[in-house]
Tab-separated table of C-alpha atoms and ligand atoms in Angstrom:
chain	number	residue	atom	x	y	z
A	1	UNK	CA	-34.285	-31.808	-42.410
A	2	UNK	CA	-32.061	-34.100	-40.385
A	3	UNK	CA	-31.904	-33.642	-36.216
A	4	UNK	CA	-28.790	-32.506	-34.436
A	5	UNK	CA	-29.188	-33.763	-31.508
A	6	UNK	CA	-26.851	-32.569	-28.851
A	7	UNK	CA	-28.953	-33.350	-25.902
A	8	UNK	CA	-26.406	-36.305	-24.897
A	9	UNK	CA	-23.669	-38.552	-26.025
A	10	UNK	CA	-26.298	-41.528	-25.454
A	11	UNK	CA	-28.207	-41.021	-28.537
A	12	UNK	CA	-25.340	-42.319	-30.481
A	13	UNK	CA	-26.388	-45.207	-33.132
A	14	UNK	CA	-24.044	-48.134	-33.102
A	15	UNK	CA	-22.800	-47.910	-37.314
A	16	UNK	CA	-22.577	-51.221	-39.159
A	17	UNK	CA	-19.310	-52.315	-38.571
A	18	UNK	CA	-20.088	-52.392	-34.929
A	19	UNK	CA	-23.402	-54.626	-35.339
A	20	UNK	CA	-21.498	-56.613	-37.676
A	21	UNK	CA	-19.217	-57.322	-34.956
A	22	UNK	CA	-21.952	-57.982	-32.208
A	23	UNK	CA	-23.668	-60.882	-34.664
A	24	UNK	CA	-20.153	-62.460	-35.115
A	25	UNK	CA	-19.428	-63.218	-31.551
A	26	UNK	CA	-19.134	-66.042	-30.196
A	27	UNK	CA	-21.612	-66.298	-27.135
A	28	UNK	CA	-22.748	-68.358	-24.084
A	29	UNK	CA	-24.339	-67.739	-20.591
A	30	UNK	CA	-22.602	-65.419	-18.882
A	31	UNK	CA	-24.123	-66.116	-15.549
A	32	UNK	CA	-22.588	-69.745	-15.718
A	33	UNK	CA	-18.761	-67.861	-16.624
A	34	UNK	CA	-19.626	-69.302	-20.045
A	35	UNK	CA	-19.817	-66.116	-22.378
A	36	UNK	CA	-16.243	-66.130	-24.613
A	37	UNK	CA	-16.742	-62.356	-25.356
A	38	UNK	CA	-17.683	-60.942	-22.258
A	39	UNK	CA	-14.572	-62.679	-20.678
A	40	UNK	CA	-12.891	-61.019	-23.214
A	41	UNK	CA	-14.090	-57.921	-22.668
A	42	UNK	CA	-13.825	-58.501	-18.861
A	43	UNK	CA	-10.089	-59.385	-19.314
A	44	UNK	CA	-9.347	-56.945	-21.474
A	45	UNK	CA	-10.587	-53.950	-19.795
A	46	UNK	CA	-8.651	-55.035	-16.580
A	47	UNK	CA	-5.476	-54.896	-18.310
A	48	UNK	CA	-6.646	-51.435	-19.759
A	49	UNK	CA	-6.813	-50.364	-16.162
A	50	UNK	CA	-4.124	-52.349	-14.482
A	51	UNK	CA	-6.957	-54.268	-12.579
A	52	UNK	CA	-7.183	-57.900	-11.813
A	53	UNK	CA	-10.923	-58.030	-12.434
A	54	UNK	CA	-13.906	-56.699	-14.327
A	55	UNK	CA	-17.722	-57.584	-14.337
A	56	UNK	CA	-19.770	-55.991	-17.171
A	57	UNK	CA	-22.672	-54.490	-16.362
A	58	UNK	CA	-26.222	-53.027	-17.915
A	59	UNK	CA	-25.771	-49.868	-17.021
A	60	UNK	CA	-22.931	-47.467	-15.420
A	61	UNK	CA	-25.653	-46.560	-12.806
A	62	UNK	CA	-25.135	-50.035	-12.486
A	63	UNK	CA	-21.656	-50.455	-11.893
A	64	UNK	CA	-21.602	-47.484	-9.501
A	65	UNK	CA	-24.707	-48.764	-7.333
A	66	UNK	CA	-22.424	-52.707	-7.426
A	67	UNK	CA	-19.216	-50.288	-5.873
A	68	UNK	CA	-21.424	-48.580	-3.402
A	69	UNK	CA	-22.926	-51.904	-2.508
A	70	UNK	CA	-19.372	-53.638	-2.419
A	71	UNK	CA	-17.949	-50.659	-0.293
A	72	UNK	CA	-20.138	-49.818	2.061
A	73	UNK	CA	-22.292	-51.401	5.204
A	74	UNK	CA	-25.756	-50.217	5.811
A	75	UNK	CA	-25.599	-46.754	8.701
A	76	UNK	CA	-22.243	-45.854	6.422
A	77	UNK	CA	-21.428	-42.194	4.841
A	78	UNK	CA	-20.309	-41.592	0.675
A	79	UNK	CA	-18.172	-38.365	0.175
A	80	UNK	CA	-18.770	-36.657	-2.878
A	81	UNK	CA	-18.950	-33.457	-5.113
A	82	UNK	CA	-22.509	-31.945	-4.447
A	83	UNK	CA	-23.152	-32.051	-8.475
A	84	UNK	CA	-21.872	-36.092	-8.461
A	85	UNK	CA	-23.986	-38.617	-10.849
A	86	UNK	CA	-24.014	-40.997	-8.056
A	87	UNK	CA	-25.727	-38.624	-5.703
A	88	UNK	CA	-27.664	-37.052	-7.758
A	89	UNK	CA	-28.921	-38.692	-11.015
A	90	UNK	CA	-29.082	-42.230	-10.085
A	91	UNK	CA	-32.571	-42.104	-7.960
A	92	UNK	CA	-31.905	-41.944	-4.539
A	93	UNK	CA	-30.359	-45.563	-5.127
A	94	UNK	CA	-27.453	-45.470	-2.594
A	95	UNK	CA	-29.582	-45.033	0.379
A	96	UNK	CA	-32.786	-47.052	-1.474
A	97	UNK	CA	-30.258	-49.986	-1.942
A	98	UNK	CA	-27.361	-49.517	0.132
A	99	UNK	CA	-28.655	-47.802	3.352
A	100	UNK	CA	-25.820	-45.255	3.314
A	101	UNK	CA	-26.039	-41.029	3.151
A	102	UNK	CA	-23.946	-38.872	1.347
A	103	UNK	CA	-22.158	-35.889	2.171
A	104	UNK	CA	-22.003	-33.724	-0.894
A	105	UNK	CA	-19.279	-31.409	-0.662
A	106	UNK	CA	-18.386	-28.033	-2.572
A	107	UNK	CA	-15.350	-28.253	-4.571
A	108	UNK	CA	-14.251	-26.106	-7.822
A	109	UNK	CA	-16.179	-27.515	-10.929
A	110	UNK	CA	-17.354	-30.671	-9.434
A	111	UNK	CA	-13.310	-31.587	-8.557
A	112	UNK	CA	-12.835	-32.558	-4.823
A	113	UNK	CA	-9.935	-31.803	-3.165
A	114	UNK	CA	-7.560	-32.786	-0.146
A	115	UNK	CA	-8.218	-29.583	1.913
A	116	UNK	CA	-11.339	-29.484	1.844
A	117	UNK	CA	-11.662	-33.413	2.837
A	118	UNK	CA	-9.322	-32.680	6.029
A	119	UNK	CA	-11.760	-29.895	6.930
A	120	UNK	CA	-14.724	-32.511	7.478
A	121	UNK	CA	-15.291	-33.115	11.140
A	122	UNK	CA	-15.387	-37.096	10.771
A	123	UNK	CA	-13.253	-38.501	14.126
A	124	UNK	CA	-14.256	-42.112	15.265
A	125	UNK	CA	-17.106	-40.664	17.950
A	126	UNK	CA	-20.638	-42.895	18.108
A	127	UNK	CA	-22.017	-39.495	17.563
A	128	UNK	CA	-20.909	-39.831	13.593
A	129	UNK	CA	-21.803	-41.704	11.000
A	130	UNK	CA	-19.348	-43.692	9.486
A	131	UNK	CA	-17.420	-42.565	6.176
A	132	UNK	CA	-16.476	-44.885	4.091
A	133	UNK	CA	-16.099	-44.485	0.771
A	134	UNK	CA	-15.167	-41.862	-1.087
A	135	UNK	CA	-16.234	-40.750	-4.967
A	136	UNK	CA	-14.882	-38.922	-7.596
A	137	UNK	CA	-16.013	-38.243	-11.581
A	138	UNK	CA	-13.931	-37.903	-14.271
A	139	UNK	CA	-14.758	-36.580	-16.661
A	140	UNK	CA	-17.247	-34.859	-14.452
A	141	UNK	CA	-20.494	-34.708	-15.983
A	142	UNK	CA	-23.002	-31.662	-14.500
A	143	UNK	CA	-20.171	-29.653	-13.345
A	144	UNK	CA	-18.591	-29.181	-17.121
A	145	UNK	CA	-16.997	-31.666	-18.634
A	146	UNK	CA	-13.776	-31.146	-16.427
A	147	UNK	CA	-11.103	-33.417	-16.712
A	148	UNK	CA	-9.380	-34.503	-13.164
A	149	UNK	CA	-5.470	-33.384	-13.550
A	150	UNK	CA	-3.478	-36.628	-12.585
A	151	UNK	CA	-1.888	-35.361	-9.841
A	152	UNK	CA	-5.022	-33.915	-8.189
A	153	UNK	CA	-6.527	-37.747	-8.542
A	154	UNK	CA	-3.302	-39.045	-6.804
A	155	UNK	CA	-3.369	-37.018	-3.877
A	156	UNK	CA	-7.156	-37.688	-3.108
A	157	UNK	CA	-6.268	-41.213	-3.630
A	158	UNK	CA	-3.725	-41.380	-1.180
A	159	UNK	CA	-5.874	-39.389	0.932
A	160	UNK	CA	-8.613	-42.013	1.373
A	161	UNK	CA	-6.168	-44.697	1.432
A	162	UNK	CA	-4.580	-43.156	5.086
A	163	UNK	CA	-7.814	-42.526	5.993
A	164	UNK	CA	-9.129	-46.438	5.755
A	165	UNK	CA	-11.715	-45.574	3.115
A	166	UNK	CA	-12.550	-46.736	0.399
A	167	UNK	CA	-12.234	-45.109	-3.404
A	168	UNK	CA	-14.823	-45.501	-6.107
A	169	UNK	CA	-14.001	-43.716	-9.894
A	170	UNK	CA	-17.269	-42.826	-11.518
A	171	UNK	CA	-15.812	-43.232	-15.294
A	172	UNK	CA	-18.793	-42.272	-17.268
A	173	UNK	CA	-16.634	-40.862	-19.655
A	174	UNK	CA	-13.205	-41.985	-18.580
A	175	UNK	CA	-11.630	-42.199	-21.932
A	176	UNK	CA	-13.394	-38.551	-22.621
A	177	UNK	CA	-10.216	-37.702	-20.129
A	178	UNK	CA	-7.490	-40.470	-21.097
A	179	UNK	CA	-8.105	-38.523	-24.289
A	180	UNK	CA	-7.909	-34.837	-23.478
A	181	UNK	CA	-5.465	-34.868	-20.450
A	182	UNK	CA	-3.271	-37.658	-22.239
A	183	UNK	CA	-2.487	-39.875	-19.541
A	184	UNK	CA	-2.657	-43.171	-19.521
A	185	UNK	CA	-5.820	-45.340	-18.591
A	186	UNK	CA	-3.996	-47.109	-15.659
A	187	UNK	CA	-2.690	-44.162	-14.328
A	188	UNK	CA	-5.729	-43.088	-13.463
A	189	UNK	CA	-7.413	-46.422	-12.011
A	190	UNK	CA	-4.489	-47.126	-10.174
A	191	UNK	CA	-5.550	-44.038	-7.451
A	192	UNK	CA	-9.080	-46.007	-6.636
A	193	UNK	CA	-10.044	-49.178	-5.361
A	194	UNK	CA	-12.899	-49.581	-8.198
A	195	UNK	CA	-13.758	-47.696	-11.546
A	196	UNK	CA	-17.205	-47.758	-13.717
A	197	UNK	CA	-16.496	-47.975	-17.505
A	198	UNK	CA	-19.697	-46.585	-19.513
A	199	UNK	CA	-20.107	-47.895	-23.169
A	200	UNK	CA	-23.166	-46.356	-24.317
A	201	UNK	CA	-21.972	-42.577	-24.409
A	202	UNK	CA	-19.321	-41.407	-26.728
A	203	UNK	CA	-18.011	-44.754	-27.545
A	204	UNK	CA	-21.447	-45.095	-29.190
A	205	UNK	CA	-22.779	-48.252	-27.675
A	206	UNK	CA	-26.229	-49.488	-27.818
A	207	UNK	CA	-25.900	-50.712	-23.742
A	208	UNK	CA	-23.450	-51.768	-20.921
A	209	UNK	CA	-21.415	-50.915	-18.690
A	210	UNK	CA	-18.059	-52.144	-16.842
A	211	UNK	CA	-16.527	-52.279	-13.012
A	212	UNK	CA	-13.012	-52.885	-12.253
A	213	UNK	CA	-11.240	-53.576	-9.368
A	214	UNK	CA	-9.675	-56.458	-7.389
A	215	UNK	CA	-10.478	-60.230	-8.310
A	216	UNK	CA	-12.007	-60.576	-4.508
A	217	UNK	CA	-14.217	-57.056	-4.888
A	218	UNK	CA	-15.031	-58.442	-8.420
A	219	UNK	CA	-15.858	-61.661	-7.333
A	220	UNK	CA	-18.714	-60.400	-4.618
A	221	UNK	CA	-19.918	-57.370	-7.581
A	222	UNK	CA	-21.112	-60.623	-9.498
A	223	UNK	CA	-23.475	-61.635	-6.500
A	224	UNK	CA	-24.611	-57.791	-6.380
A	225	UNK	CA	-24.878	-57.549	-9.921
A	226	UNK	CA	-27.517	-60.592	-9.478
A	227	UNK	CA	-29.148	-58.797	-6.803
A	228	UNK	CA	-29.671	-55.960	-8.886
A	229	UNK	CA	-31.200	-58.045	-11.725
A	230	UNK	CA	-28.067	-57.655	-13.748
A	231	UNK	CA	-26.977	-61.277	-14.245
A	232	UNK	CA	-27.044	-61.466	-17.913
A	233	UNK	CA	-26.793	-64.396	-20.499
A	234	UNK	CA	-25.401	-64.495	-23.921
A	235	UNK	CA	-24.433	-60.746	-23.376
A	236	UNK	CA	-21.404	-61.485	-25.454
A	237	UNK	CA	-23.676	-59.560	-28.116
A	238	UNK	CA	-23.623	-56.252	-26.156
A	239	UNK	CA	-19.961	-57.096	-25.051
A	240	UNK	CA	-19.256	-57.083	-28.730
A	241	UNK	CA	-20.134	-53.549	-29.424
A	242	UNK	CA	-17.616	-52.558	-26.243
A	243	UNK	CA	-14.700	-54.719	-27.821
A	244	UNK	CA	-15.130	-52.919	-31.062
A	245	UNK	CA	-15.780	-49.573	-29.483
A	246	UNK	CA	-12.183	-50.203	-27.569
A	247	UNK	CA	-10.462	-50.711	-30.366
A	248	UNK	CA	-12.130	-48.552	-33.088
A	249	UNK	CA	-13.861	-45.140	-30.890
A	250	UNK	CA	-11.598	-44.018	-28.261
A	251	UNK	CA	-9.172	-41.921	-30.233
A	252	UNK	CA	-12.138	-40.088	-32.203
A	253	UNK	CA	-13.368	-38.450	-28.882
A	254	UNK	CA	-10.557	-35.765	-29.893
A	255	UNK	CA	-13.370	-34.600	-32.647
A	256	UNK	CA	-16.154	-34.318	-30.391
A	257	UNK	CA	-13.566	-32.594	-27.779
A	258	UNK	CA	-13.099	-29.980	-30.825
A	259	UNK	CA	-16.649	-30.076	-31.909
A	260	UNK	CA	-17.586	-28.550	-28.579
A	261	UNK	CA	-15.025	-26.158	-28.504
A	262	UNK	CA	-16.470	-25.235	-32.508
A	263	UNK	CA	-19.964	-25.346	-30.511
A	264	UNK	CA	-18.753	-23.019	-27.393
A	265	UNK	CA	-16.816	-20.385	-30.004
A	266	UNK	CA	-20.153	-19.763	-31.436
A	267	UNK	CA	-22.522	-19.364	-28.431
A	268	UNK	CA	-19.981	-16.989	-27.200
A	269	UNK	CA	-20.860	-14.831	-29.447
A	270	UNK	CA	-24.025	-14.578	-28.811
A	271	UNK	CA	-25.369	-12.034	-26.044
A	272	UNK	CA	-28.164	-13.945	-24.508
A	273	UNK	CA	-25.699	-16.635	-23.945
A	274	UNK	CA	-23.468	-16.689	-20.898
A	275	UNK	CA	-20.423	-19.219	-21.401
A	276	UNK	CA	-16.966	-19.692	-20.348
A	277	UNK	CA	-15.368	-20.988	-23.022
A	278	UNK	CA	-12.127	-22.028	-21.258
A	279	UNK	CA	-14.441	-24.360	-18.973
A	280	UNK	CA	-15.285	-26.707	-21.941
A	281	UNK	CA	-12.395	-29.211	-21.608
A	282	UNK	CA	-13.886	-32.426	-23.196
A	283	UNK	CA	-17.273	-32.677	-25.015
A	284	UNK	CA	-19.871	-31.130	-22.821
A	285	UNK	CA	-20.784	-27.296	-23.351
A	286	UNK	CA	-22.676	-25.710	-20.410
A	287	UNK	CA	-24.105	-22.442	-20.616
A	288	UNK	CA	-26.520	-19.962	-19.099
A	289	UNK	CA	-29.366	-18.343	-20.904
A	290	UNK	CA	-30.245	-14.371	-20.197
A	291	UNK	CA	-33.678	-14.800	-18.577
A	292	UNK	CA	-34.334	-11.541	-20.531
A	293	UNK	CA	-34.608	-13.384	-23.263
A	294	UNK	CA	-36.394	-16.387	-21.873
A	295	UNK	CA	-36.698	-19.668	-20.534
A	296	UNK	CA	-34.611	-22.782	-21.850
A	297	UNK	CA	-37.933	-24.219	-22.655
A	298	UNK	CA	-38.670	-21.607	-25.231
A	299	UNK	CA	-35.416	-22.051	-26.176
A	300	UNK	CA	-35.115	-25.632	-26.770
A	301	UNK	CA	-38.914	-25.651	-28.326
A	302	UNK	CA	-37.238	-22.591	-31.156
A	303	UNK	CA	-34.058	-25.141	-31.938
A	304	UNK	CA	-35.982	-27.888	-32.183
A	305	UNK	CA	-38.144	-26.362	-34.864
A	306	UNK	CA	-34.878	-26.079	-36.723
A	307	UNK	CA	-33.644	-29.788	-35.838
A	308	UNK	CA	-31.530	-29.004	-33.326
A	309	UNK	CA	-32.004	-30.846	-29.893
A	310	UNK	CA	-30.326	-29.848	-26.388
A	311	UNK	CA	-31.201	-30.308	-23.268
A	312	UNK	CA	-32.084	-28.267	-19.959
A	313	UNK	CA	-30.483	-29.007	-16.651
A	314	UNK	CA	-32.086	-26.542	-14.220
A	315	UNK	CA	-33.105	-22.537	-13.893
A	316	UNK	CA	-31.708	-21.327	-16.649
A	317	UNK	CA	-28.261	-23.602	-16.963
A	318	UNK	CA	-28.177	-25.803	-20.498
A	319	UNK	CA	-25.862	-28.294	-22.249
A	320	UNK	CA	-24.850	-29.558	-25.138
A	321	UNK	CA	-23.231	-32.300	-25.574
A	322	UNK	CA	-21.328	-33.506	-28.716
A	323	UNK	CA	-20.795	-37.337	-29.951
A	324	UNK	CA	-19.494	-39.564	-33.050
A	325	UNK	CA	-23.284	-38.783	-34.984
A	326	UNK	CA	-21.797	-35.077	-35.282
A	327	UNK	CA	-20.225	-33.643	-37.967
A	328	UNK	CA	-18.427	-30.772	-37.869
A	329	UNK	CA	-20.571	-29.436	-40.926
A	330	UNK	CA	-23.581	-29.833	-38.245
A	331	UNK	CA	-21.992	-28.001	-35.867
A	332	UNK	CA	-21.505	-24.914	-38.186
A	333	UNK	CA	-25.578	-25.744	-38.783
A	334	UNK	CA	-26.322	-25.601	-35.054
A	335	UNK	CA	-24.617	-22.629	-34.250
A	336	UNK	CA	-26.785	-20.778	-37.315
A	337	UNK	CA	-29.645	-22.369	-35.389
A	338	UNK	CA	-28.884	-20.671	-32.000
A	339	UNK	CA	-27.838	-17.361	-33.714
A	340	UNK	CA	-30.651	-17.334	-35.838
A	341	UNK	CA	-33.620	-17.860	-32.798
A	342	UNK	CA	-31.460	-16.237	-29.904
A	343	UNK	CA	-30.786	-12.975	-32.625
B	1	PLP	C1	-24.458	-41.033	-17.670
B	1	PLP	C2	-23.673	-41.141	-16.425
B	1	PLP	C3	-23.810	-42.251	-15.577
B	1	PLP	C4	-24.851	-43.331	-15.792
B	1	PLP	O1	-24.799	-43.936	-17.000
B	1	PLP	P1	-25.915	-44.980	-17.452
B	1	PLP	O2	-25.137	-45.981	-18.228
B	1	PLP	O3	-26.856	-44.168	-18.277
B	1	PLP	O4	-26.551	-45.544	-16.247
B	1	PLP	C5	-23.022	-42.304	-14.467
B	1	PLP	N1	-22.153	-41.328	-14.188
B	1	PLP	C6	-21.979	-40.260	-14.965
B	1	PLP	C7	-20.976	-39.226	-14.601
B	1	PLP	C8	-22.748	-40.113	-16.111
B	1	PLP	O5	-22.605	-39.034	-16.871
């Protein structure tokens, strides 16, 4: 029996032509300037975004803890969506490593917006702490999969720029929403001062990470990156698997954008299962299950005995998430799974 395993667009395997690619590259050590392919990839993902600069990175906790580093002074303040990665799934890191608190604010599906922004009590008073940078996710990740509608990124944008702060993009899955919304890559980027790139989830990746912004920001990310134990050396190998995964696995993240549409049909239909089908925009499905019927645990344990994997993300809230290892024959499979134990 093989293993769907929907628990998260990380698990994906990099396929042959992809290693074939990474032992091909030219390499050299990268802390020195002197890796050929990581320029490369540097280069060529600042073009992508219209940026003058990019540092590659282990991780895109990485590249967001660099941008909070970069944008911030110790005493500062982070504005972001309550359910943001940053905040909450990257270990306490921008106060452990940064010094600065967050205010995590409300906002429809884990999108900010203006009004609520210009509601904040924040004027220059030694009574407040200082806000300073401000962070948005798109595709957001624990609040659905929702893609960021262009305009709504310009305005907020704008927004920060009047106000003197700073603008981080947490692009986890960037290209999960250059894909679905259709706009271009630039378009995007061009409303913040820096963006994270992350390789290793649907563009099927083994590792790494990117930030892009402006050469000078870029220039002082390579000290952080240091700092953080991220200077890497003939990294051109990992850099490899992004270049290929740029030109060869962005346009396929339509399929898994369908797949989990395919995947949310079918759990609709299921009573136990509460879902709102016209929430799943990219390739994350969330969903609640009936506590009459049990705990995701039990859940999850049932699936698994039928080699399907997914993942719990708290009381009874679950996801699924859908990748380039999935066909759409397995999804058909999984959603016998889940009908057959949730019957
Ligand atoms: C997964 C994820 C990250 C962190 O990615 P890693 O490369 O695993 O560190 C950051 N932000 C969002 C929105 C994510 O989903």
């Amino acid at each position: 029996m093989s293993t769907i395993d929907l628990r998260s667009d990380t698990v994906t395997q990099p396929t042959a032509e992809m290693k074939a690619a990474m032992v091909a590259a030219p390499l050299g050590d990268d802390v020195m300037g002197e890796d050929p392919t990581v320029n490369a990839l540097e280069a060529r993902v600042a073009a992508i975004l219209g940026k003058e600069a990019a540092v590659f990175t282990c991780t895109a906790t990485q590249a967001n803890q660099i941008a909070v580093r970069l944008h911030t002074r110790p005493g500062d303040e982070i504005l972001i969506h309550r359910t943001g990665h940053i905040g909450l799934y990257e270990a306490g890191a921008p106060a452990a490593i940064s010094g600065v608190s967050m205010r995590q604010l409300d906002g429809d599906r884990g999108l900010l917006d203006v009004a609520t922004l210009e509601a904040l009590p924040w004027p220059d008073d030694p009574h407040f702490t200082r806000t300073r940078l401000l962070c948005l996710e798109n595709t957001t990740n624990i609040a659905g999969g929702r893609v960021y509608p262009l305009e709504r990124m310009q305005t907020l944008g704008q927004w920060a720029g009047q106000q003197g702060l700073r603008s981080h993009l947490d692009g986890a899955r960037f290209f999960n929403a250059t894909v679905a919304a259709r706009y271009q890559p630039a378009q995007i980027a061009e409303c913040v001062d820096t963006v994270t790139l992350c390789f290793s989830k649907g563009l099927g990746c083994p590792m790494g990470a990117i930030l892009a912004g402006s050469a000078e920001a870029m220039h002082q990310a390579r000290r952080v990156r240091k700092m953080l134990g991220g200077g890497m050396r003939q990294a051109g190998m990992m850099a490899a698997a992004a270049r290929y995964a740029l030109d060869h696995h962005i346009d396929a993240l339509a399929h898994d954008h369908s797949h989990a549409r395919q995947l949310a049909n079918g759990l609709a239909q299921l009573s136990p299962v509460a879902i709102d089908t016209a929430a799943v925009e990219t390739n994350l499905v969330f969903f609640d299950l009936d506590p009459d019927w049990g705990t995701p645990a039990t859940l999850i344990s049932q699936l698994a005995e039928l080699g399907v994997k997914v993942g719990g993300i708290y009381q009874q809230r679950m996801r699924a998430a859908t990748h380039r290892d999935v066909t759409t024959e397995q999804i058909e499979i999984a959603v016998e799974a889940f009908a057959k134990v949730l019957r």
